[in-house]
Amino acid sequence: MNPQSQLLQTISQQGYSGKIVSIQIAQKLRQNLEDQYRNGMFDEAFYKEYLSGFKFEPTESLPNAKSIIVVAVPQPQHRVTFTVDGKAFPTLVPPTYLYGNATIVKVRSLLSSFLNPQGYQINPARLPMKLLAVHSGLAAYGRNNVTYVEGMGSFYRLAAVYSDLPCDDDRWHELRMMERCENCRACARNCPSGAIDPERFLLHAERCLVFLNEKPAEIPFPDWCEPGWHNCLVGCMKCQSICPEDKPFTDWIVEAGNFDTEETSLILAGTPPDRLPLSMREKMEDSDLLDILDSMPRNLRALMQNTA
Ligand code: B12
Ligand code: SF4
Ligand code: SF4
């Protein structure tokens, strides 16, 4: 078996799924995004904030890069429980927000421990992951603009690296929507903010709740965004939880932390990480909750208002 096939086998033995594509795909991804931008398909503020930081080339430390390795890792939803009026107040966090850093480290170390002994190196790749996954043949788009992998639904995290491992499969897969979406509109009907447009495939990202509630809590929700729409501590599950492809995975929820009355009050008060008690900061750091701390006061209040 050649090293490419051996690597893919190692990836699938972990319960992950992967593809190896030629490095040239990176320039095609760049072209795709630039064309859409030139055609005025993106809200300007959204483009600047989320799409202008991709790196379509490896760093100089990997001058001989030949391939991109993209890996999908199954991810659950998480439950984070606060204490409000003396009672437990559970909230949900969509897949990929928590323990994401640990997942990336795990994938990179799996790839390095296979490739380094064979004389190959890896280098992190900051690319538009869904486009990469679909053009590589690993995933297909849902009408909700989220991507789906066989056996994982949309509950997975994508990680990608550049490598000097040669690529022996140069296929470029055309963009593909899941067959199931042909006769289904469940996600569009369940999207509270109208971000999924029946007339165009591309999401109106600037209308997506996630675009609003990932921002720091000092930035209030715009008037058109009803607090009652919020359903997660950060992010939104409305177009995934209704999806029939995700049905086998929606009950996969892992506990990711409890906060007592005092800790909940510190979060609601917008306390910065360096002023939190050490024990609290440590537990939030391990799970990556610290990364979403700045959005929590506004988002948690919106959820509390919904259940009041
Ligand atoms: C920007 C961004 C956002 C933005 C915009 C989302 C969006 N759809 O663009 C916001 C903040 C709103 C967001 C929300 C979410 N995100 Co996000 N996000 C990203 C980020 C940083 C870039 C995505 C991107 O490139 N967008 C640009 C657009 C242009 O690309 P695109 O969506 O792939 O659009 C292509 C298609 O529409 C296609 N296309 C156009 N016409 C047609 C027609 C047909 C028929 C077909 C098939 C295709 C097609 O062309 C477009 C490209 O030009 C990535 C991380 C990364 N590095 O890639 C994570 C990422 C995509 N997000 C992720 C997740 C999990 C989410 C949420 C599900 C989180 C949640 N539950 O709260 C939501 C889902 C919202 C949604 N319905 O899409 C995951 C995706 C995992 C997956 N299973 O697909 C990623 C990869 C991050 C991760 N941690 O793993 N996100
Ligand atoms: S809800 Fe229906 S249309 Fe939307 S992504 Fe899932 S299968 Fe496709
Ligand atoms: S994440 Fe929520 S707001 Fe965004 S498109 Fe899906 S349902 Fe709509």
CSV table of C-alpha atoms and ligand atoms in Angstrom, one decimal:
chain,number,residue,atom,x,y,z
A,1,MET,CA,0.0,0.0,0.0
A,2,ASN,CA,1.4,3.5,-0.8
A,3,PRO,CA,1.8,6.1,2.0
A,4,GLN,CA,-1.3,8.0,0.9
A,5,SER,CA,-3.5,5.0,1.3
A,6,GLN,CA,-1.9,4.0,4.5
A,7,LEU,CA,-2.4,7.5,5.9
A,8,LEU,CA,-6.1,7.5,4.9
A,9,GLN,CA,-6.5,4.1,6.6
A,10,THR,CA,-4.8,5.5,9.8
A,11,ILE,CA,-7.3,8.4,9.7
A,12,SER,CA,-10.3,6.2,9.3
A,13,GLN,CA,-9.1,3.8,12.1
A,14,GLN,CA,-9.5,6.8,14.5
A,15,GLY,CA,-13.2,7.1,13.4
A,16,TYR,CA,-12.3,10.2,11.3
A,17,SER,CA,-12.6,10.7,7.5
A,18,GLY,CA,-10.0,12.3,5.3
A,19,LYS,CA,-8.9,13.2,1.8
A,20,ILE,CA,-5.6,14.2,0.3
A,21,VAL,CA,-5.7,16.7,-2.6
A,22,SER,CA,-3.2,18.5,-4.8
A,23,ILE,CA,-2.0,21.8,-3.4
A,24,GLN,CA,-3.3,23.5,-6.6
A,25,ILE,CA,-6.8,23.2,-5.1
A,26,ALA,CA,-5.9,26.2,-2.8
A,27,GLN,CA,-5.6,28.6,-5.7
A,28,LYS,CA,-9.0,27.4,-7.1
A,29,LEU,CA,-10.5,28.1,-3.6
A,30,ARG,CA,-9.1,31.6,-3.7
A,31,GLN,CA,-10.5,32.1,-7.2
A,32,ASN,CA,-13.9,31.0,-6.1
A,33,LEU,CA,-14.1,33.4,-3.1
A,34,GLU,CA,-12.6,36.3,-5.1
A,35,ASP,CA,-15.2,35.8,-7.9
A,36,GLN,CA,-18.0,35.8,-5.4
A,37,TYR,CA,-16.6,38.9,-3.8
A,38,ARG,CA,-16.2,40.7,-7.1
A,39,ASN,CA,-19.8,39.8,-8.0
A,40,GLY,CA,-21.0,41.5,-4.8
A,41,MET,CA,-22.3,38.3,-3.2
A,42,PHE,CA,-20.9,39.1,0.3
A,43,ASP,CA,-21.9,41.7,2.8
A,44,GLU,CA,-18.8,43.9,3.1
A,45,ALA,CA,-18.6,43.8,7.0
A,46,PHE,CA,-19.1,40.0,6.9
A,47,TYR,CA,-16.3,39.6,4.3
A,48,LYS,CA,-13.8,41.7,6.2
A,49,GLU,CA,-14.5,40.0,9.5
A,50,TYR,CA,-14.6,36.4,8.4
A,51,LEU,CA,-13.3,35.8,4.9
A,52,SER,CA,-10.3,38.1,4.5
A,53,GLY,CA,-7.8,36.1,6.7
A,54,PHE,CA,-7.4,32.9,4.7
A,55,LYS,CA,-3.9,31.8,3.7
A,56,PHE,CA,-3.9,30.2,0.3
A,57,GLU,CA,-0.2,29.3,0.5
A,58,PRO,CA,1.9,27.3,3.1
A,59,THR,CA,4.5,29.2,5.1
A,60,GLU,CA,8.1,29.3,4.0
A,61,SER,CA,8.9,26.5,6.4
A,62,LEU,CA,7.3,24.1,3.9
A,63,PRO,CA,8.7,25.3,0.5
A,64,ASN,CA,8.0,21.9,-1.2
A,65,ALA,CA,4.4,21.5,-0.3
A,66,LYS,CA,2.5,19.2,-2.7
A,67,SER,CA,-0.8,18.4,-1.0
A,68,ILE,CA,-3.5,19.4,1.4
A,69,ILE,CA,-4.8,16.8,3.8
A,70,VAL,CA,-8.3,17.5,5.1
A,71,VAL,CA,-9.8,15.6,8.0
A,72,ALA,CA,-13.4,15.5,9.4
A,73,VAL,CA,-13.6,14.6,13.1
A,74,PRO,CA,-17.0,13.8,14.7
A,75,GLN,CA,-18.1,16.4,17.3
A,76,PRO,CA,-21.0,16.4,19.7
A,77,GLN,CA,-23.1,19.2,21.0
A,78,HIS,CA,-22.2,20.3,24.6
A,79,ARG,CA,-24.3,21.3,27.5
A,80,VAL,CA,-23.2,24.1,29.8
A,81,THR,CA,-25.2,24.6,33.0
A,82,PHE,CA,-25.5,27.8,34.9
A,83,THR,CA,-27.3,28.6,38.1
A,84,VAL,CA,-30.1,31.1,37.8
A,85,ASP,CA,-32.4,32.0,40.7
A,86,GLY,CA,-31.0,29.0,42.6
A,87,LYS,CA,-31.9,26.6,39.8
A,88,ALA,CA,-30.0,24.8,37.1
A,89,PHE,CA,-30.2,26.6,33.8
A,90,PRO,CA,-28.9,24.3,31.0
A,91,THR,CA,-27.7,25.8,27.7
A,92,LEU,CA,-26.6,24.1,24.5
A,93,VAL,CA,-23.4,24.8,22.5
A,94,PRO,CA,-23.4,23.5,18.9
A,95,PRO,CA,-20.7,21.1,17.7
A,96,THR,CA,-17.2,22.5,17.0
A,97,TYR,CA,-17.2,25.4,19.5
A,98,LEU,CA,-15.9,23.5,22.5
A,99,TYR,CA,-12.8,21.3,22.7
A,100,GLY,CA,-11.9,22.5,19.2
A,101,ASN,CA,-8.3,23.3,20.0
A,102,ALA,CA,-7.8,19.9,21.5
A,103,THR,CA,-9.3,18.3,18.4
A,104,ILE,CA,-6.9,20.2,16.1
A,105,VAL,CA,-3.9,19.2,18.2
A,106,LYS,CA,-5.0,15.6,18.1
A,107,VAL,CA,-5.4,15.6,14.3
A,108,ARG,CA,-2.0,17.3,13.7
A,109,SER,CA,-0.3,14.9,16.0
A,110,LEU,CA,-1.9,11.9,14.3
A,111,LEU,CA,-0.7,13.2,10.9
A,112,SER,CA,2.8,14.2,12.1
A,113,SER,CA,3.4,10.9,13.9
A,114,PHE,CA,2.5,9.1,10.6
A,115,LEU,CA,4.3,11.4,8.2
A,116,ASN,CA,7.4,12.6,10.0
A,117,PRO,CA,9.1,9.2,10.3
A,118,GLN,CA,8.6,8.9,6.5
A,119,GLY,CA,10.4,12.2,6.0
A,120,TYR,CA,7.3,14.3,5.3
A,121,GLN,CA,6.2,17.5,7.2
A,122,ILE,CA,2.9,19.3,7.8
A,123,ASN,CA,2.0,23.0,8.0
A,124,PRO,CA,-1.3,24.4,9.3
A,125,ALA,CA,-3.7,25.4,6.5
A,126,ARG,CA,-6.2,28.3,7.0
A,127,LEU,CA,-8.6,27.7,4.1
A,128,PRO,CA,-12.3,27.9,3.5
A,129,MET,CA,-12.9,24.5,4.9
A,130,LYS,CA,-16.4,23.6,3.5
A,131,LEU,CA,-15.3,24.5,-0.1
A,132,LEU,CA,-12.2,22.4,0.4
A,133,ALA,CA,-14.1,19.5,1.9
A,134,VAL,CA,-16.7,19.5,-0.9
A,135,HIS,CA,-14.2,20.0,-3.8
A,136,SER,CA,-12.1,17.2,-2.3
A,137,GLY,CA,-15.0,14.8,-2.4
A,138,LEU,CA,-15.1,14.4,1.4
A,139,ALA,CA,-18.4,16.3,2.0
A,140,ALA,CA,-21.5,17.6,0.3
A,141,TYR,CA,-23.4,20.8,1.0
A,142,GLY,CA,-26.8,20.9,2.7
A,143,ARG,CA,-29.3,23.5,1.6
A,144,ASN,CA,-28.5,25.2,4.9
A,145,ASN,CA,-24.9,25.8,3.7
A,146,VAL,CA,-23.5,23.5,6.3
A,147,THR,CA,-21.6,20.5,4.9
A,148,TYR,CA,-22.3,16.8,5.5
A,149,VAL,CA,-20.0,13.8,5.7
A,150,GLU,CA,-21.2,10.2,5.3
A,151,GLY,CA,-21.7,8.7,8.8
A,152,MET,CA,-21.3,12.0,10.7
A,153,GLY,CA,-24.1,14.2,9.4
A,154,SER,CA,-23.0,17.8,9.9
A,155,PHE,CA,-21.7,17.1,13.4
A,156,TYR,CA,-18.0,17.3,12.8
A,157,ARG,CA,-15.0,19.6,12.8
A,158,LEU,CA,-12.8,20.1,9.7
A,159,ALA,CA,-9.0,20.3,10.1
A,160,ALA,CA,-6.6,20.8,7.2
A,161,VAL,CA,-2.8,20.9,6.8
A,162,TYR,CA,-0.4,21.5,3.9
A,163,SER,CA,2.1,18.7,3.4
A,164,ASP,CA,5.0,17.7,1.2
A,165,LEU,CA,3.5,14.2,0.8
A,166,PRO,CA,2.9,13.8,-2.9
A,167,CYS,CA,-0.8,13.6,-4.0
A,168,ASP,CA,-1.6,10.8,-6.3
A,169,ASP,CA,-5.3,11.7,-6.8
A,170,ASP,CA,-5.8,14.9,-8.6
A,171,ARG,CA,-9.5,14.8,-8.9
A,172,TRP,CA,-11.5,18.1,-8.5
A,173,HIS,CA,-15.0,17.3,-7.4
A,174,GLU,CA,-17.7,19.8,-8.5
A,175,LEU,CA,-19.7,21.5,-5.8
A,176,ARG,CA,-22.4,19.1,-4.7
A,177,MET,CA,-25.7,19.4,-2.7
A,178,MET,CA,-27.0,16.3,-0.9
A,179,GLU,CA,-29.7,14.4,-2.8
A,180,ARG,CA,-31.9,14.6,0.2
A,181,CYS,CA,-32.1,18.4,-0.1
A,182,GLU,CA,-33.8,18.2,-3.5
A,183,ASN,CA,-37.2,17.7,-2.0
A,184,CYS,CA,-36.6,19.2,1.4
A,185,ARG,CA,-36.8,22.8,2.7
A,186,ALA,CA,-37.0,22.0,6.4
A,187,CYS,CA,-33.9,24.0,7.3
A,188,ALA,CA,-35.0,27.1,5.4
A,189,ARG,CA,-38.5,26.9,7.1
A,190,ASN,CA,-36.9,26.5,10.5
A,191,CYS,CA,-34.3,29.4,10.2
A,192,PRO,CA,-35.7,32.2,12.3
A,193,SER,CA,-33.9,35.0,10.6
A,194,GLY,CA,-34.4,34.2,6.9
A,195,ALA,CA,-30.7,33.7,6.3
A,196,ILE,CA,-31.4,30.7,4.1
A,197,ASP,CA,-32.8,32.1,0.9
A,198,PRO,CA,-35.0,30.0,-1.4
A,199,GLU,CA,-33.7,32.1,-4.4
A,200,ARG,CA,-30.0,31.7,-3.9
A,201,PHE,CA,-27.8,28.9,-2.4
A,202,LEU,CA,-25.3,31.1,-0.7
A,203,LEU,CA,-26.3,31.9,2.9
A,204,HIS,CA,-27.1,35.6,3.8
A,205,ALA,CA,-24.4,35.3,6.4
A,206,GLU,CA,-25.1,38.8,7.7
A,207,ARG,CA,-28.6,37.7,8.7
A,208,CYS,CA,-27.5,34.5,10.4
A,209,LEU,CA,-27.9,34.5,14.2
A,210,VAL,CA,-24.4,33.1,14.5
A,211,PHE,CA,-22.9,36.2,12.9
A,212,LEU,CA,-24.6,38.3,15.5
A,213,ASN,CA,-24.1,36.2,18.7
A,214,GLU,CA,-20.4,35.4,18.1
A,215,LYS,CA,-19.7,39.1,18.6
A,216,PRO,CA,-18.6,40.5,22.0
A,217,ALA,CA,-21.5,41.2,24.3
A,218,GLU,CA,-20.9,45.0,24.1
A,219,ILE,CA,-22.4,44.8,20.6
A,220,PRO,CA,-26.2,44.6,21.0
A,221,PHE,CA,-28.4,42.5,18.7
A,222,PRO,CA,-29.9,44.7,16.0
A,223,ASP,CA,-33.6,45.7,16.3
A,224,TRP,CA,-34.7,43.2,13.7
A,225,CYS,CA,-33.2,40.2,15.6
A,226,GLU,CA,-35.8,39.0,18.1
A,227,PRO,CA,-34.3,37.7,21.4
A,228,GLY,CA,-36.7,34.8,21.3
A,229,TRP,CA,-34.8,33.4,18.3
A,230,HIS,CA,-31.8,32.6,20.3
A,231,ASN,CA,-31.5,28.9,21.2
A,232,CYS,CA,-27.8,28.3,22.1
A,233,LEU,CA,-25.2,29.8,24.4
A,234,VAL,CA,-23.4,30.8,21.2
A,235,GLY,CA,-24.3,29.8,17.6
A,236,CYS,CA,-27.6,28.4,16.6
A,237,MET,CA,-28.9,24.8,16.0
A,238,LYS,CA,-32.1,25.6,14.1
A,239,CYS,CA,-31.0,24.5,10.7
A,240,GLN,CA,-29.1,21.4,11.9
A,241,SER,CA,-31.5,20.1,14.6
A,242,ILE,CA,-34.4,19.9,12.1
A,243,CYS,CA,-32.4,18.2,9.4
A,244,PRO,CA,-33.2,14.6,8.7
A,245,GLU,CA,-29.6,13.8,7.9
A,246,ASP,CA,-28.6,15.0,11.4
A,247,LYS,CA,-31.3,13.0,13.2
A,248,PRO,CA,-29.0,10.2,14.3
A,249,PHE,CA,-26.7,12.7,16.0
A,250,THR,CA,-28.9,15.3,17.6
A,251,ASP,CA,-29.1,13.4,21.0
A,252,TRP,CA,-25.3,13.2,21.2
A,253,ILE,CA,-24.8,15.9,23.9
A,254,VAL,CA,-21.7,15.9,26.2
A,255,GLU,CA,-21.6,17.9,29.5
A,256,ALA,CA,-19.0,20.7,29.4
A,257,GLY,CA,-19.3,22.5,32.7
A,258,ASN,CA,-21.4,23.7,35.6
A,259,PHE,CA,-21.4,27.2,37.0
A,260,ASP,CA,-22.7,28.0,40.5
A,261,THR,CA,-24.6,31.1,41.4
A,262,GLU,CA,-21.5,33.2,42.0
A,263,GLU,CA,-19.7,32.0,38.8
A,264,THR,CA,-22.9,32.7,36.8
A,265,SER,CA,-23.0,36.2,38.2
A,266,LEU,CA,-19.4,36.8,37.3
A,267,ILE,CA,-20.1,35.7,33.7
A,268,LEU,CA,-23.3,37.8,33.5
A,269,ALA,CA,-21.3,40.8,34.8
A,270,GLY,CA,-18.9,40.5,31.8
A,271,THR,CA,-15.9,39.8,34.0
A,272,PRO,CA,-12.7,39.5,31.9
A,273,PRO,CA,-10.7,36.2,32.0
A,274,ASP,CA,-7.9,37.7,34.1
A,275,ARG,CA,-10.3,38.7,36.8
A,276,LEU,CA,-12.0,35.3,37.1
A,277,PRO,CA,-11.0,33.0,40.0
A,278,LEU,CA,-8.2,30.7,38.8
A,279,SER,CA,-10.2,27.5,39.2
A,280,MET,CA,-13.0,28.9,37.0
A,281,ARG,CA,-10.6,30.2,34.4
A,282,GLU,CA,-8.9,26.8,34.2
A,283,LYS,CA,-12.1,24.9,33.7
A,284,MET,CA,-13.1,27.3,30.9
A,285,GLU,CA,-9.7,27.1,29.3
A,286,ASP,CA,-9.7,23.4,29.0
A,287,SER,CA,-13.1,23.3,27.2
A,288,ASP,CA,-12.5,26.5,25.1
A,289,LEU,CA,-15.4,28.2,26.9
A,290,LEU,CA,-12.9,31.0,27.5
A,291,ASP,CA,-13.0,31.7,23.7
A,292,ILE,CA,-16.7,32.5,23.9
A,293,LEU,CA,-16.7,34.3,27.3
A,294,ASP,CA,-16.9,37.7,25.8
A,295,SER,CA,-20.2,36.9,24.0
A,296,MET,CA,-21.8,35.1,26.9
A,297,PRO,CA,-23.4,37.9,29.0
A,298,ARG,CA,-25.6,39.1,26.2
A,299,ASN,CA,-26.4,35.6,24.8
A,300,LEU,CA,-27.1,34.1,28.3
A,301,ARG,CA,-29.5,37.0,29.1
A,302,ALA,CA,-31.3,36.4,25.8
A,303,LEU,CA,-31.8,32.7,26.7
A,304,MET,CA,-32.9,33.6,30.3
A,305,GLN,CA,-35.4,36.1,28.8
A,306,ASN,CA,-36.8,33.4,26.5
A,307,THR,CA,-37.6,31.1,29.4
A,308,ALA,CA,-38.8,33.7,31.9
B,1,B12,C1,-17.5,32.5,7.9
B,1,B12,C2,-18.0,31.4,8.7
B,1,B12,C3,-19.2,31.4,9.3
B,1,B12,C4,-20.2,32.6,9.1
B,1,B12,C5,-20.8,32.5,7.7
B,1,B12,C6,-21.4,31.1,7.4
B,1,B12,C7,-21.3,30.7,5.9
B,1,B12,N1,-22.2,29.9,5.5
B,1,B12,O1,-20.5,31.3,5.2
B,1,B12,C8,-21.2,32.5,10.2
B,1,B12,C9,-20.6,33.2,11.4
B,1,B12,C10,-22.6,32.9,10.0
B,1,B12,C11,-21.0,30.9,10.5
B,1,B12,C12,-22.0,30.2,11.0
B,1,B12,C13,-21.9,28.8,11.3
B,1,B12,N2,-20.8,28.1,11.1
B,1,B12,CO1,-19.2,28.7,10.4
B,1,B12,N3,-17.6,29.2,9.6
B,1,B12,C14,-17.2,30.2,8.9
B,1,B12,C15,-15.7,30.0,8.3
B,1,B12,C16,-14.8,30.9,9.1
B,1,B12,C17,-15.6,30.3,6.8
B,1,B12,C18,-16.8,29.8,6.0
B,1,B12,C19,-16.7,30.3,4.6
B,1,B12,O2,-15.8,30.1,3.9
B,1,B12,N4,-17.8,31.0,4.2
B,1,B12,C20,-17.8,31.7,2.9
B,1,B12,C21,-18.8,31.1,2.0
B,1,B12,C22,-18.7,31.8,0.7
B,1,B12,O3,-18.5,29.7,1.8
B,1,B12,P1,-19.6,28.6,1.8
B,1,B12,O4,-20.5,28.8,2.9
B,1,B12,O5,-18.8,27.3,1.8
B,1,B12,O6,-20.3,28.9,0.5
B,1,B12,C23,-20.1,28.2,-0.7
B,1,B12,C24,-21.4,27.5,-1.2
B,1,B12,O7,-22.5,28.4,-1.0
B,1,B12,C25,-21.1,27.3,-2.7
B,1,B12,N5,-22.2,27.5,-3.6
B,1,B12,C26,-22.7,28.6,-4.2
B,1,B12,N6,-23.7,28.3,-4.9
B,1,B12,C27,-23.9,27.0,-4.9
B,1,B12,C28,-24.9,26.2,-5.4
B,1,B12,C29,-24.9,24.8,-5.2
B,1,B12,C30,-26.0,23.9,-5.7
B,1,B12,C31,-23.9,24.2,-4.3
B,1,B12,C32,-23.9,22.8,-4.0
B,1,B12,C33,-23.0,25.1,-3.7
B,1,B12,C34,-23.0,26.4,-4.0
B,1,B12,O8,-20.2,28.4,-3.0
B,1,B12,C35,-19.8,29.1,-1.9
B,1,B12,C36,-18.4,29.6,-2.0
B,1,B12,O9,-18.2,30.5,-2.9
B,1,B12,C37,-15.5,28.5,8.6
B,1,B12,C38,-14.1,28.1,9.0
B,1,B12,C39,-13.2,27.9,7.8
B,1,B12,N7,-12.0,28.2,8.0
B,1,B12,O10,-13.7,27.6,6.7
B,1,B12,C40,-16.5,28.1,9.6
B,1,B12,C41,-17.3,26.8,9.5
B,1,B12,C42,-17.7,26.7,8.1
B,1,B12,N8,-18.5,27.0,10.3
B,1,B12,C43,-18.8,25.9,10.9
B,1,B12,C44,-20.0,25.8,11.7
B,1,B12,C45,-20.2,24.5,12.5
B,1,B12,C46,-21.0,26.8,11.7
B,1,B12,C47,-22.4,26.7,12.3
B,1,B12,C48,-23.1,25.4,11.9
B,1,B12,C49,-22.2,26.9,13.8
B,1,B12,C50,-23.5,26.8,14.6
B,1,B12,N9,-24.2,25.7,14.6
B,1,B12,O11,-23.8,27.8,15.2
B,1,B12,C51,-23.1,28.0,11.6
B,1,B12,C52,-23.9,27.6,10.4
B,1,B12,C53,-24.5,28.7,9.6
B,1,B12,C54,-24.9,28.2,8.2
B,1,B12,N10,-26.1,27.9,8.0
B,1,B12,O12,-24.0,28.2,7.3
B,1,B12,C55,-17.9,24.7,10.5
B,1,B12,C56,-18.6,23.9,9.5
B,1,B12,C57,-18.8,22.4,9.8
B,1,B12,C58,-19.7,21.7,8.8
B,1,B12,N11,-20.3,20.6,9.2
B,1,B12,O13,-19.9,22.2,7.7
B,1,B12,C59,-16.7,25.5,10.0
B,1,B12,C60,-15.8,24.7,9.0
B,1,B12,C61,-15.8,25.8,11.3
B,1,B12,C62,-15.4,24.6,12.1
B,1,B12,N12,-15.2,25.0,13.3
B,1,B12,O14,-15.3,23.5,11.8
B,1,B12,N13,-19.9,30.5,10.1
B,2,SF4,S1,-33.0,20.1,6.3
B,2,SF4,FE1,-33.5,19.2,4.3
B,2,SF4,S2,-32.9,20.8,2.8
B,2,SF4,FE2,-32.0,21.3,4.7
B,2,SF4,S3,-29.9,20.5,4.7
B,2,SF4,FE3,-31.2,19.0,5.7
B,2,SF4,S4,-31.9,17.6,4.1
B,2,SF4,FE4,-31.1,19.4,3.1
B,3,SF4,S1,-27.5,28.9,12.0
B,3,SF4,FE1,-29.6,29.6,12.6
B,3,SF4,S2,-29.8,31.7,11.9
B,3,SF4,FE2,-28.0,30.7,10.8
B,3,SF4,S3,-28.8,29.9,8.9
B,3,SF4,FE3,-29.0,28.2,10.4
B,3,SF4,S4,-31.0,28.4,11.3
B,3,SF4,FE4,-30.6,30.4,10.3
